[in-house]
């Protein structure tokens, strides 16, 4: 259940690779550095309801991070011609798809959800293999992919137009919601299947067609799902017209750039880093294309002296180590009231040291390898620079020599300056800097002192402080005395550099509409 709750986001920065231009934690002693892998898989692009060869012969090897150097699949490197083919198919299919009643579009979403369920175990295995994601979390991701599709199918009759009062006698004014057209969805590597559903479900329900770019780092599970969708279409189990969904992958500076620079899309929805989002905004501006961007975060956690300390520590550690710290809305910096600072830190360090690290299928494992060697080096570099600037490592702080793949030790850092890199920039790994404060006003100022604005959290039993946090913590989401995840019926949206627009719920659906006002004079 905890894993199922945790998947609700999310989401990187989810580090989408899109370019335009102390004590070693416990690891089960009987672990074997080998994961039973599915057979090596090779995919093309998924256009026209089938897997087709890329129009460029270059390919990308997909690695199992738990076994560095082990290639478990290949996908196309992608090219502009692939992007153009997918966009052309989507553009041709969209007018007829928009005419399909929303209830019938919802039926297609439910049919695809059933395909996910029918192939659940295979998708779980491939997902944890290409990501080094603990099996429980991979299971949650696959399950919530089908749940998410079903949820949006349930909104088929939820949106409606308006009748606006006119100033003129005998005139009626009608406001309609019309699909925005072709949607481009760009997915991150950390939750590739769930975010695929996030890009597809609301777009299709709104009457849009969609071209999804899966991350070239973790594309295999999504392409395997689409392979099963093809079989279901051929068997008459999925009524998906050709061109309504396309899935492509490849490098950002080729196929990614072609997708976002094209005049075809009506909206570009991307989950990834701030830098990538900025480049996408610049590219989209040339065609005045709408963007919806969920970007990085530096989530602050405030712990007051009246909090339930044990439950608070459990929630914070779970947040920091889930998927090896590679989740955008989880705890990235911790502010603790001085009266309980030592107690909280001592318990945090003990719990981080006892965290079980291992392979995705190991019993009781809390987290596994980082996604790539380069990402682990990025995390290590941030910790090293923090220490050089005067911060102190209380536990962890180095590569894990006996861990599988690219493991980095769960790390607690104290004494970092508020304006330092480790307190201001997203680490996206199992590293948590801690700091002390005296008053709630001081904690609010420290928490809001950041260029990001995705998520935040507060642990207290003081209702007055909870009410203040509701308006004074300047983030798109605030979690009070709970785990760090969002609900699919909410609205996952960042402030400041954490994004534009958002996803989930009724508000996420409305991202995919244009408004049209009709004036009728009798």
XYZ file of C-alpha atoms in Angstrom:
522
model
C 0.000 0.000 0.000
C 2.840 2.390 0.860
C 4.356 1.860 -2.588
C 0.987 2.412 -4.247
C 0.629 5.704 -2.422
C 4.177 6.758 -3.180
C 3.804 6.408 -6.939
C 1.406 9.341 -7.060
C 4.320 11.126 -8.001
C 5.908 10.966 -8.870
C 7.583 12.495 -10.917
C 12.412 14.439 -11.922
C 13.700 17.291 -11.818
C 12.950 14.117 -13.454
C 16.002 14.674 -15.515
C 14.442 14.059 -18.901
C 17.330 13.956 -21.353
C 15.964 16.396 -23.902
C 18.433 18.796 -25.388
C 17.507 21.392 -27.874
C 20.628 22.427 -29.853
C 29.561 6.812 7.538
C 28.357 3.175 7.639
C 27.478 1.261 4.583
C 23.712 0.696 4.658
C 22.458 -2.822 5.036
C 22.190 -4.951 1.968
C 20.858 -8.518 2.207
C 23.902 -10.721 2.661
C 22.457 -13.434 0.468
C 21.966 -11.097 -2.486
C 23.413 -12.237 -5.770
C 24.520 -9.556 -8.188
C 22.269 -10.783 -10.901
C 18.668 -10.057 -11.827
C 16.663 -12.515 -13.864
C 16.217 -10.481 -17.011
C 13.689 -10.660 -19.782
C 15.102 -11.533 -23.176
C 16.818 -8.668 -24.962
C 14.207 -6.606 -26.782
C 14.533 -4.396 -29.840
C 11.971 -1.799 -30.872
C 11.385 0.721 -33.614
C 9.026 3.683 -33.299
C 5.310 3.078 -32.635
C 3.398 4.971 -35.329
C 0.157 4.026 -37.038
C -0.707 1.496 -34.311
C 2.365 -0.618 -34.988
C 6.074 -0.874 -34.454
C 7.831 0.558 -37.498
C 11.527 0.959 -38.349
C 13.061 4.317 -37.624
C 13.942 6.432 -40.630
C 17.458 6.641 -39.200
C 19.543 3.499 -38.685
C 21.282 4.671 -35.488
C 20.231 2.928 -32.278
C 20.578 3.347 -28.524
C 21.479 0.514 -26.161
C 19.388 0.387 -22.988
C 21.368 -0.724 -19.933
C 20.277 -2.509 -16.782
C 21.718 -0.170 -14.105
C 22.002 -3.036 -11.631
C 24.503 -4.738 -13.926
C 26.612 -2.020 -15.585
C 27.357 -2.802 -19.194
C 24.519 -5.292 -19.594
C 22.362 -4.306 -22.562
C 18.750 -5.475 -22.270
C 17.332 -3.760 -25.343
C 17.817 -1.317 -28.176
C 15.676 1.520 -29.449
C 16.068 4.052 -32.265
C 18.231 7.116 -31.771
C 15.418 9.007 -33.510
C 15.465 11.697 -36.164
C 13.410 14.586 -37.497
C 11.784 12.322 -40.068
C 10.478 10.064 -37.274
C 9.028 13.089 -35.494
C 7.429 14.370 -38.680
C 5.868 10.970 -39.418
C 4.333 10.751 -35.953
C 3.089 14.339 -36.035
C 1.619 13.883 -39.490
C -0.272 10.766 -38.354
C -1.585 12.633 -35.318
C -2.609 15.666 -37.349
C -4.550 13.536 -39.850
C -6.310 11.531 -37.132
C -7.270 14.399 -34.826
C -10.349 15.885 -36.613
C -12.173 12.555 -36.696
C -11.086 11.660 -33.155
C -12.548 14.963 -31.928
C -15.922 13.946 -33.378
C -16.002 10.736 -31.349
C -18.256 11.184 -28.263
C -16.325 11.523 -25.034
C -17.915 8.337 -23.683
C -16.473 6.373 -26.605
C -13.073 7.975 -26.146
C -13.283 6.941 -22.492
C -14.019 3.386 -23.578
C -10.693 3.290 -25.434
C -8.879 4.420 -22.289
C -10.489 1.596 -20.328
C -9.551 -0.874 -23.031
C -5.904 0.182 -22.850
C -6.051 -0.015 -19.050
C -7.110 -3.625 -19.438
C -4.142 -4.295 -21.717
C -1.898 -3.025 -18.916
C -3.580 -5.380 -16.451
C -3.442 -8.342 -18.807
C 0.337 -7.943 -19.150
C 1.049 -6.711 -15.649
C 3.779 -9.141 -14.598
C 5.791 -8.765 -17.803
C 5.627 -4.972 -17.593
C 6.710 -5.004 -13.949
C 9.729 -7.184 -14.715
C 10.851 -5.069 -17.641
C 10.337 -1.844 -15.688
C 12.490 -2.812 -12.716
C 15.100 -4.254 -15.076
C 15.635 -1.112 -17.131
C 15.468 1.233 -14.123
C 16.934 -0.596 -11.107
C 13.669 0.314 -9.399
C 12.655 -1.725 -6.359
C 10.065 -4.283 -7.420
C 7.378 -2.976 -5.069
C 7.588 0.481 -6.602
C 7.701 -0.920 -10.135
C 4.555 -2.868 -9.296
C 2.898 0.291 -8.017
C 3.815 2.168 -11.172
C 2.323 -0.443 -13.464
C -0.826 -0.700 -11.351
C -1.312 3.043 -11.195
C -0.907 3.299 -14.948
C -4.108 1.305 -15.392
C -5.801 3.116 -12.498
C -4.931 6.482 -14.034
C -6.383 5.524 -17.424
C -9.569 4.337 -15.720
C -9.763 7.514 -13.650
C -9.759 9.749 -16.709
C -12.257 7.494 -18.439
C -14.537 8.305 -15.506
C -14.360 12.021 -16.329
C -16.002 11.565 -19.727
C -19.109 13.529 -18.704
C -17.422 15.886 -16.263
C -16.669 18.866 -18.485
C -19.290 21.129 -19.955
C -19.705 24.505 -21.603
C -21.408 27.635 -20.352
C -24.244 29.960 -21.296
C -23.171 33.540 -20.677
C -25.640 36.365 -20.168
C -25.633 38.918 -22.979
C -26.132 42.670 -22.808
C -28.185 42.549 -25.997
C -31.830 41.643 -26.288
C -32.375 38.402 -28.188
C -28.728 37.318 -28.087
C -27.265 34.101 -26.622
C -23.602 33.651 -25.791
C -22.197 30.119 -25.588
C -18.760 29.061 -24.360
C -17.525 25.738 -25.724
C -14.451 23.681 -24.864
C -12.712 22.394 -27.990
C -9.722 20.016 -28.083
C -6.478 21.899 -28.486
C -5.391 19.579 -31.322
C -2.230 17.514 -31.413
C -0.461 17.064 -28.090
C 3.233 16.286 -27.679
C 4.104 14.574 -24.401
C 7.726 14.284 -23.295
C 8.351 11.755 -20.541
C 11.123 11.448 -17.937
C 13.196 8.390 -17.163
C 12.100 7.955 -13.564
C 8.410 7.023 -14.022
C 8.204 6.297 -17.745
C 5.012 4.240 -17.808
C 2.985 6.252 -15.307
C 3.916 9.566 -16.913
C 3.083 8.076 -20.324
C -0.442 7.618 -18.947
C -0.342 11.183 -17.600
C 0.359 12.483 -21.087
C -2.081 10.182 -22.895
C -5.211 9.894 -20.750
C -6.371 13.536 -20.463
C -5.325 14.340 -24.030
C -7.316 11.483 -25.555
C -10.370 12.150 -23.403
C -10.332 15.802 -24.498
C -10.359 14.790 -28.170
C -6.683 15.430 -28.831
C -4.301 13.046 -30.521
C -0.923 12.580 -28.893
C 2.697 11.927 -29.777
C 4.664 10.746 -26.747
C 8.444 10.827 -26.612
C 9.642 8.222 -24.149
C 12.996 8.805 -22.484
C 15.793 7.069 -24.341
C 17.171 5.996 -20.935
C 14.098 3.923 -19.956
C 11.919 3.357 -23.043
C 11.482 -0.415 -23.068
C 8.435 -0.883 -20.851
C 6.418 1.722 -22.714
C 7.250 0.190 -26.076
C 6.412 -3.267 -24.764
C 3.019 -1.960 -23.685
C 2.415 -0.486 -27.132
C 3.374 -3.818 -28.686
C 0.602 -5.406 -26.612
C -1.784 -2.621 -27.639
C -1.097 -3.537 -31.278
C -2.017 -7.159 -30.548
C -5.179 -6.029 -28.755
C -6.170 -3.829 -31.716
C -5.639 -6.728 -34.107
C -7.763 -8.933 -31.832
C -10.582 -6.393 -31.743
C -10.095 -5.651 -28.044
C -8.979 -2.014 -28.405
C -10.821 0.422 -30.690
C -7.956 2.844 -31.227
C -7.905 4.581 -34.629
C -4.550 4.789 -36.372
C -2.573 7.913 -35.532
C -4.404 8.780 -32.306
C -1.404 7.669 -30.221
C 2.195 7.523 -31.387
C 5.183 6.678 -29.194
C 8.690 7.582 -30.276
C 12.056 7.786 -28.576
C 15.576 8.973 -29.283
C 17.887 11.814 -28.423
C 16.513 15.177 -27.427
C 18.664 17.229 -29.745
C 17.247 15.429 -32.783
C 13.774 13.938 -32.457
C 12.976 15.911 -29.298
C 13.870 19.190 -30.945
C 11.849 18.332 -34.038
C 8.742 17.642 -31.946
C 8.817 20.865 -29.947
C 9.875 23.124 -32.828
C 7.096 21.901 -35.108
C 4.066 24.126 -35.789
C 1.772 21.076 -35.576
C 1.280 20.639 -31.798
C -1.341 22.636 -29.964
C 0.301 21.823 -26.643
C 3.641 20.459 -25.446
C 3.482 18.712 -22.071
C 6.859 17.869 -20.587
C 8.096 16.404 -17.307
C 11.780 16.997 -16.731
C 14.464 19.433 -15.677
C 14.266 23.221 -15.486
C 16.930 23.635 -18.158
C 15.038 21.385 -20.548
C 11.805 23.200 -19.813
C 13.400 26.527 -20.588
C 14.643 25.253 -23.938
C 11.223 23.856 -24.764
C 9.544 27.156 -23.889
C 11.943 28.986 -26.167
C 11.291 26.573 -29.023
C 7.534 26.621 -28.511
C 7.465 30.419 -28.468
C 8.322 30.514 -32.172
C 4.887 29.039 -32.922
C 3.125 30.369 -29.806
C 2.511 26.741 -28.790
C 1.035 26.248 -25.346
C 3.282 24.475 -22.860
C 2.551 22.527 -19.683
C 5.771 21.845 -17.810
C 6.403 19.908 -14.600
C 10.013 20.645 -13.755
C 12.433 20.278 -10.881
C 11.900 20.712 -7.170
C 13.827 21.378 -3.988
C 11.115 20.359 -1.535
C 11.529 21.811 1.959
C 10.389 19.906 5.041
C 9.609 21.803 8.253
C 9.549 19.850 11.524
C 8.083 21.645 14.539
C 8.848 20.585 18.119
C 5.293 19.285 18.665
C 5.459 16.800 15.772
C 5.254 13.052 16.224
C 8.991 12.519 15.829
C 9.045 8.812 15.026
C 6.331 9.036 12.374
C 7.972 12.163 10.961
C 11.381 10.483 10.653
C 9.826 7.434 9.005
C 8.063 9.604 6.422
C 11.124 11.712 5.665
C 13.472 8.758 5.194
C 10.938 6.954 3.003
C 10.623 10.111 0.941
C 14.366 10.549 0.537
C 15.274 6.991 -0.420
C 12.297 6.000 -2.575
C 13.643 5.059 -6.010
C 17.121 5.971 -4.783
C 16.079 9.585 -4.212
C 15.139 10.099 -7.849
C 11.655 11.563 -7.337
C 10.944 15.245 -7.874
C 8.415 15.969 -5.143
C 10.163 14.207 -2.277
C 12.136 15.787 0.580
C 15.248 17.644 -0.606
C 16.072 19.843 2.440
C 15.039 19.587 6.078
C 14.485 22.371 8.613
C 14.116 21.223 12.239
C 13.061 23.342 15.229
C 15.985 23.660 17.643
C 14.278 21.970 20.620
C 14.024 18.634 18.767
C 16.915 19.065 16.326
C 19.316 16.606 17.977
C 16.623 13.958 18.486
C 15.411 14.175 14.885
C 18.912 14.132 13.417
C 20.023 11.177 15.555
C 16.987 9.152 14.490
C 17.391 10.184 10.867
C 21.019 9.082 10.781
C 20.214 5.755 12.435
C 17.361 5.044 10.043
C 19.333 6.057 6.949
C 22.213 3.797 8.025
C 19.815 0.872 8.456
C 18.220 1.327 5.042
C 18.464 -1.849 2.976
C 20.106 -1.408 -0.391
C 20.182 -4.094 -3.036
C 18.696 -5.473 -6.208
C 15.110 -4.724 -7.237
C 13.954 -8.200 -6.262
C 15.778 -8.443 -2.926
C 13.485 -8.959 0.070
C 12.921 -5.752 2.059
C 15.085 -3.593 -0.188
C 14.370 0.136 0.133
C 16.336 1.352 -2.841
C 18.744 0.234 -5.532
C 21.241 1.670 -8.008
C 21.156 5.198 -9.347
C 19.966 5.321 -12.945
C 23.396 5.878 -14.541
C 27.046 6.229 -13.654
C 26.906 9.880 -14.705
C 23.987 10.611 -12.407
C 25.793 9.075 -9.429
C 28.819 11.231 -10.213
C 26.588 14.308 -10.291
C 25.256 13.461 -6.814
C 28.788 12.812 -5.513
C 30.017 16.108 -6.907
C 27.336 18.066 -5.079
C 28.191 16.357 -1.785
C 31.927 16.939 -2.265
C 31.393 20.632 -2.968
C 29.199 20.958 0.112
C 31.935 19.451 2.294
C 34.564 21.698 0.733
C 32.369 24.669 1.645
C 32.213 23.616 5.319
C 29.283 21.194 5.595
C 29.642 17.963 7.587
C 28.579 14.497 6.444
C 26.765 12.737 9.284
C 26.334 9.474 7.400
C 26.997 8.208 3.898
C 28.643 10.622 1.521
C 30.327 8.201 -0.854
C 29.902 5.503 -3.474
C 28.757 2.148 -2.146
C 31.489 -0.314 -3.063
C 29.480 -3.437 -2.304
C 26.184 -2.293 -3.749
C 24.861 -3.429 -7.113
C 25.271 -1.045 -10.007
C 25.754 2.642 -9.343
C 24.739 2.861 -5.687
C 25.353 5.929 -3.536
C 25.117 5.727 0.231
C 22.110 7.329 1.962
C 23.531 10.618 3.174
C 22.717 13.239 5.820
C 24.570 16.565 5.661
C 24.604 19.259 8.363
C 26.039 22.755 8.497
C 25.490 23.782 4.887
C 24.827 27.467 4.321
C 21.328 28.413 3.185
C 22.671 29.902 -0.038
C 24.868 26.890 -0.846
C 24.345 24.629 -3.830
C 23.285 21.649 -1.709
C 20.486 23.722 -0.130
C 19.366 25.454 -3.316
C 19.745 22.970 -6.181
C 18.024 19.651 -6.708
C 20.250 16.685 -5.814
C 17.906 13.984 -7.067
C 19.586 11.305 -5.015
C 19.567 9.820 -1.483
C 21.060 12.966 0.066
C 19.353 15.197 2.629
C 20.837 18.433 4.055
C 19.491 19.437 7.483
C 19.384 22.798 9.238
C 18.111 24.254 12.525
C 15.590 27.050 13.113
C 14.002 28.743 16.122
C 10.633 30.150 15.041
C 8.005 29.231 12.461
C 8.502 32.590 10.762
C 12.169 31.748 10.308
C 11.287 28.312 8.920
C 8.868 29.815 6.400
C 11.508 32.245 5.191
C 14.068 29.476 4.770
C 11.626 27.176 2.995
C 10.458 29.861 0.553
C 14.023 30.965 -0.175
C 14.345 28.882 -3.336
C 13.895 29.232 -7.088
C 11.757 26.082 -7.155
C 8.134 25.817 -6.072
C 6.904 22.278 -6.607
C 6.194 20.673 -3.226
C 6.705 21.320 0.491
C 5.735 19.662 3.761
C 5.101 20.475 7.395
C 5.003 18.271 10.488
C 3.113 19.807 13.408
C -0.038 19.388 15.483
C -0.604 23.144 15.813
C -3.678 23.997 13.732
C -2.727 27.675 13.610
C 0.569 26.831 11.932
C -1.168 24.452 9.521
C -3.502 27.271 8.469
C -0.565 29.610 7.989
C 1.300 27.029 5.918
C -1.743 26.716 3.666
C -1.203 30.277 2.456
C 2.390 31.135 3.391
C 4.327 28.148 2.035
C 4.759 29.238 -1.578
C 4.627 25.910 -3.384
C 2.186 24.205 -5.702
C 1.613 21.413 -3.182
C 2.004 21.236 0.588
C 1.812 17.977 2.533
C 0.837 18.192 6.200
C 1.761 15.287 8.503
C 1.790 12.789 5.655
C 3.915 11.092 3.029
C 5.205 13.024 0.045
C 2.904 12.135 -2.838
C -0.092 13.640 -4.610
C -3.503 12.266 -5.496
C -4.632 11.663 -9.075
C -7.734 13.780 -8.440
C -5.607 16.720 -7.287
C -3.591 19.061 -9.503
C 0.168 18.532 -9.615
C 1.578 21.929 -10.539
C 4.684 23.883 -9.647
C 5.307 27.547 -8.943
C 8.263 29.627 -10.064
C 10.873 27.564 -11.919
C 9.109 24.311 -11.081
C 6.773 24.669 -13.983
C 3.850 26.064 -15.936
C 0.436 24.417 -15.980
C 0.004 21.027 -14.361
C -1.398 17.520 -14.434
C -4.024 15.315 -12.776
C -7.665 15.718 -11.901
C -10.240 17.908 -13.564
C -7.780 20.773 -13.871
C -5.305 18.519 -15.663
C -7.985 17.633 -18.206
C -8.702 21.296 -18.931
C -5.074 21.802 -20.032
C -6.018 20.097 -23.313
C -8.839 22.418 -24.369
C -9.192 25.669 -26.209
C -12.204 27.830 -25.427
C -14.521 29.065 -28.132
C -17.283 31.628 -27.573
C -20.269 31.741 -29.935
C -22.479 34.845 -30.173
C -25.924 34.143 -31.613
C -28.191 37.082 -32.334
C -31.804 36.140 -33.021
